[in-house]
Coordinates of C-alpha atoms and ligand atoms in Angstrom, one line a residue:
M101 CA 89.7 168.9 165.3
R102 CA 89.0 165.3 164.2
E103 CA 89.3 164.6 160.5
R104 CA 86.2 162.6 160.4
I105 CA 83.0 163.6 162.2
P106 CA 81.8 161.1 164.8
A107 CA 78.3 159.7 164.4
I108 CA 77.2 161.0 167.8
I109 CA 77.7 164.6 166.6
K110 CA 75.7 164.0 163.5
W111 CA 73.0 162.5 165.7
I112 CA 73.0 165.6 168.0
Y113 CA 72.5 168.0 165.1
P114 CA 70.3 166.1 162.6
R115 CA 69.1 169.3 160.9
R116 CA 72.6 170.1 159.7
I117 CA 74.0 168.5 156.5
W118 CA 77.0 166.3 157.2
D119 CA 77.1 164.0 154.2
G120 CA 75.7 163.7 150.7
P121 CA 73.6 160.7 149.6
A122 CA 75.7 157.6 150.2
G123 CA 74.2 155.5 147.3
E124 CA 76.5 156.7 144.5
K125 CA 80.2 157.1 144.0
V126 CA 80.0 160.9 144.3
L127 CA 82.2 163.2 146.4
Y128 CA 81.3 166.8 147.4
L129 CA 84.4 168.9 147.4
T130 CA 83.9 172.2 149.2
F131 CA 86.2 175.3 149.4
D132 CA 85.9 177.8 152.2
D133 CA 87.1 181.4 152.6
G134 CA 87.5 182.6 149.0
P135 CA 87.2 184.0 146.5
V136 CA 90.8 185.3 146.2
P137 CA 92.8 185.9 143.0
Q138 CA 95.9 184.0 144.1
V139 CA 94.1 180.7 144.8
T140 CA 90.5 180.4 143.5
P141 CA 91.2 180.6 139.7
W142 CA 93.9 177.9 140.3
V143 CA 91.2 175.7 142.0
L144 CA 88.8 176.3 139.1
E145 CA 91.5 175.2 136.6
Q146 CA 92.1 171.9 138.5
L147 CA 88.4 171.2 138.8
G148 CA 88.0 171.9 135.1
K149 CA 90.6 169.3 134.2
Y150 CA 88.5 166.6 135.7
N151 CA 85.1 168.0 134.8
A152 CA 84.6 168.2 138.6
K153 CA 82.0 170.5 140.2
A154 CA 82.3 171.8 143.7
T155 CA 80.8 174.1 146.3
F156 CA 82.5 177.4 147.3
F157 CA 81.5 178.9 150.7
C158 CA 82.4 182.5 150.1
I159 CA 83.2 185.3 152.6
G160 CA 81.1 188.3 151.7
E161 CA 84.1 190.7 152.0
N162 CA 86.0 188.7 149.4
V163 CA 83.0 188.6 147.1
E164 CA 82.9 192.4 147.3
R165 CA 86.6 192.7 146.7
Y166 CA 86.7 190.2 143.8
P167 CA 83.3 190.0 142.2
E168 CA 84.7 188.8 138.9
I169 CA 86.2 185.7 140.5
F170 CA 82.9 185.1 142.3
R171 CA 81.0 185.2 139.0
Q172 CA 83.6 183.0 137.3
V173 CA 82.9 180.3 140.0
I174 CA 79.2 180.4 139.1
K175 CA 79.7 180.6 135.4
E176 CA 81.8 177.4 135.5
G177 CA 78.9 175.5 137.0
H178 CA 79.9 175.4 140.6
V179 CA 77.6 176.1 143.6
V180 CA 78.3 179.0 146.0
G181 CA 77.3 179.2 149.6
N182 CA 77.4 181.8 152.4
H183 CA 80.3 181.8 154.9
T184 CA 79.3 185.1 156.7
Y185 CA 80.4 188.5 155.6
S186 CA 83.5 188.8 157.8
H187 CA 84.3 185.2 158.8
L188 CA 82.7 185.4 162.3
N189 CA 83.1 182.8 165.0
G190 CA 79.5 182.2 166.1
W191 CA 80.5 181.2 169.6
K192 CA 82.0 184.6 170.2
T193 CA 79.4 186.7 168.4
S194 CA 75.9 187.8 169.5
V195 CA 73.0 186.3 167.7
E196 CA 71.9 189.6 166.2
E197 CA 75.3 190.4 164.9
Y198 CA 75.8 187.0 163.5
I199 CA 72.5 187.0 161.6
Q200 CA 73.1 190.6 160.3
N201 CA 76.5 189.7 159.1
S202 CA 75.3 186.6 157.3
L203 CA 72.4 188.5 155.7
Q204 CA 74.9 191.1 154.6
A205 CA 76.9 188.4 152.9
R206 CA 73.8 187.1 151.2
E207 CA 73.0 190.6 149.9
T208 CA 76.5 191.1 148.6
M209 CA 76.4 187.8 146.8
E210 CA 73.0 188.5 145.3
N211 CA 74.2 191.9 144.0
E212 CA 77.2 190.3 142.4
L213 CA 75.5 187.3 140.7
P214 CA 76.1 187.0 136.9
Q215 CA 73.2 188.5 135.0
G216 CA 70.2 186.3 134.7
T217 CA 71.1 184.0 137.5
E218 CA 69.6 183.7 141.0
F219 CA 70.2 181.7 144.2
K220 CA 68.5 178.4 144.0
N221 CA 69.9 176.8 147.1
P222 CA 70.8 179.1 150.0
L223 CA 73.6 177.1 151.7
F224 CA 75.4 178.3 154.8
R225 CA 78.6 177.0 156.4
P226 CA 79.6 178.5 159.8
P227 CA 83.2 179.6 159.9
Y228 CA 85.3 177.3 162.2
G229 CA 82.2 175.1 162.4
R230 CA 81.2 177.2 165.4
I231 CA 77.6 178.3 165.6
K232 CA 75.2 178.6 168.4
N233 CA 72.0 176.6 168.2
V234 CA 69.9 179.7 168.2
Q235 CA 72.0 181.3 165.4
A236 CA 71.5 178.1 163.3
K237 CA 67.8 178.2 164.0
R238 CA 67.5 181.8 162.9
L239 CA 69.4 181.1 159.7
Q240 CA 67.2 178.1 159.0
Q241 CA 64.2 180.4 159.4
E242 CA 65.8 182.7 156.8
G243 CA 65.8 179.8 154.4
F244 CA 69.4 178.7 154.8
R245 CA 70.4 175.1 155.0
I246 CA 73.4 174.6 157.3
V247 CA 76.2 172.6 155.7
M248 CA 78.8 171.0 157.9
W249 CA 81.1 168.3 156.5
S250 CA 82.2 164.7 156.6
I251 CA 85.9 165.2 156.4
V252 CA 88.3 168.1 157.1
S253 CA 91.5 167.9 155.0
R254 CA 93.2 170.3 157.5
D255 CA 94.9 171.9 154.6
Y256 CA 95.1 175.2 156.7
D257 CA 97.2 173.5 159.3
R258 CA 100.8 174.6 158.5
T259 CA 102.2 172.1 161.0
L260 CA 100.9 169.3 158.8
S261 CA 102.7 168.0 155.8
P262 CA 100.8 167.7 152.5
E263 CA 101.2 164.0 152.7
K264 CA 99.5 163.9 156.1
C265 CA 96.6 166.0 154.8
L266 CA 96.2 163.7 151.8
Q267 CA 96.1 160.7 154.1
N268 CA 93.5 162.4 156.2
V269 CA 91.3 162.5 153.2
L270 CA 92.1 159.1 151.6
N271 CA 91.7 157.3 154.9
N272 CA 88.2 158.7 155.6
V273 CA 86.4 159.2 152.3
R274 CA 83.1 157.3 151.7
P275 CA 80.7 157.6 148.8
G276 CA 78.8 160.9 149.6
S277 CA 81.5 162.5 151.7
I278 CA 81.6 166.2 152.0
I279 CA 85.2 167.3 152.1
V280 CA 86.5 170.6 153.3
F281 CA 89.3 172.5 151.6
H282 CA 90.2 176.2 151.7
D283 CA 90.8 178.5 148.8
S284 CA 92.8 180.8 151.1
F285 CA 96.4 182.0 151.5
K286 CA 96.7 180.1 154.7
A287 CA 95.9 176.7 153.1
E288 CA 97.4 177.4 149.8
K289 CA 100.6 175.4 150.3
N290 CA 99.0 172.1 151.3
M291 CA 95.8 172.5 149.3
K292 CA 97.7 173.0 146.0
K293 CA 99.5 169.7 146.6
I294 CA 96.6 167.6 147.7
L295 CA 93.7 168.7 145.5
P296 CA 95.2 167.3 142.3
E297 CA 96.0 164.0 144.0
V298 CA 92.4 163.7 145.4
L299 CA 90.9 164.5 142.0
K300 CA 93.2 162.0 140.2
H301 CA 92.8 159.2 142.8
Y302 CA 89.0 159.3 142.9
K303 CA 88.4 159.9 139.3
N304 CA 90.5 156.8 138.6
S305 CA 88.4 154.9 141.2
G306 CA 85.2 155.8 139.3
F307 CA 84.0 158.7 141.4
C308 CA 82.5 161.9 140.2
F309 CA 82.5 165.3 141.9
K310 CA 79.3 167.4 142.3
G311 CA 78.2 170.6 143.9
L312 CA 75.8 170.4 146.8
K313 CA 72.1 170.7 145.9
Ligands
ZN88 ZN1 86.2 179.6 156.9

């Protein structure tokens, strides 16, 4: 998988979100596959140190298992999005099953929201970035906005060193970039090394970090 998404791909899928607005020095950090107790609270702590906001694309199963952490993410001012209930690969899943699974994740998340809050921006990110056109269309009809990314840190790739992952990010960031990290066991080792570096580097360069709207 390429670290930076080629322009042609963005042109082919104009209705998917690939970047934030490019006008300001803002980065959009995103964390997929949580919430999990061994990783997500650590991420929240790092973000808190820099007053950074981010977007967490949660797996429904994990929200059901760890609703307290899910609520903590929201209470700390971050945005949450849908990453299906059981991390389905859209290319290998029927349209009906994919939609049902994603709606099940939405229902789980709605049931676990902190009291007095509601979903304002139903965001959806397909696991593995793999989604059929017809699945994407159906989700858009359900009101979801499909969020892809500008840059993949490849933190989940255990054959890569943390230094290489960090370079992937530093070499490719532009104002408005949407960057993928994972708050998961698989990515933990690399992510825990590179996230503090990314926060420090871009804070010092005058960037701020926001959740997706
Ligand atoms: Zn994922």
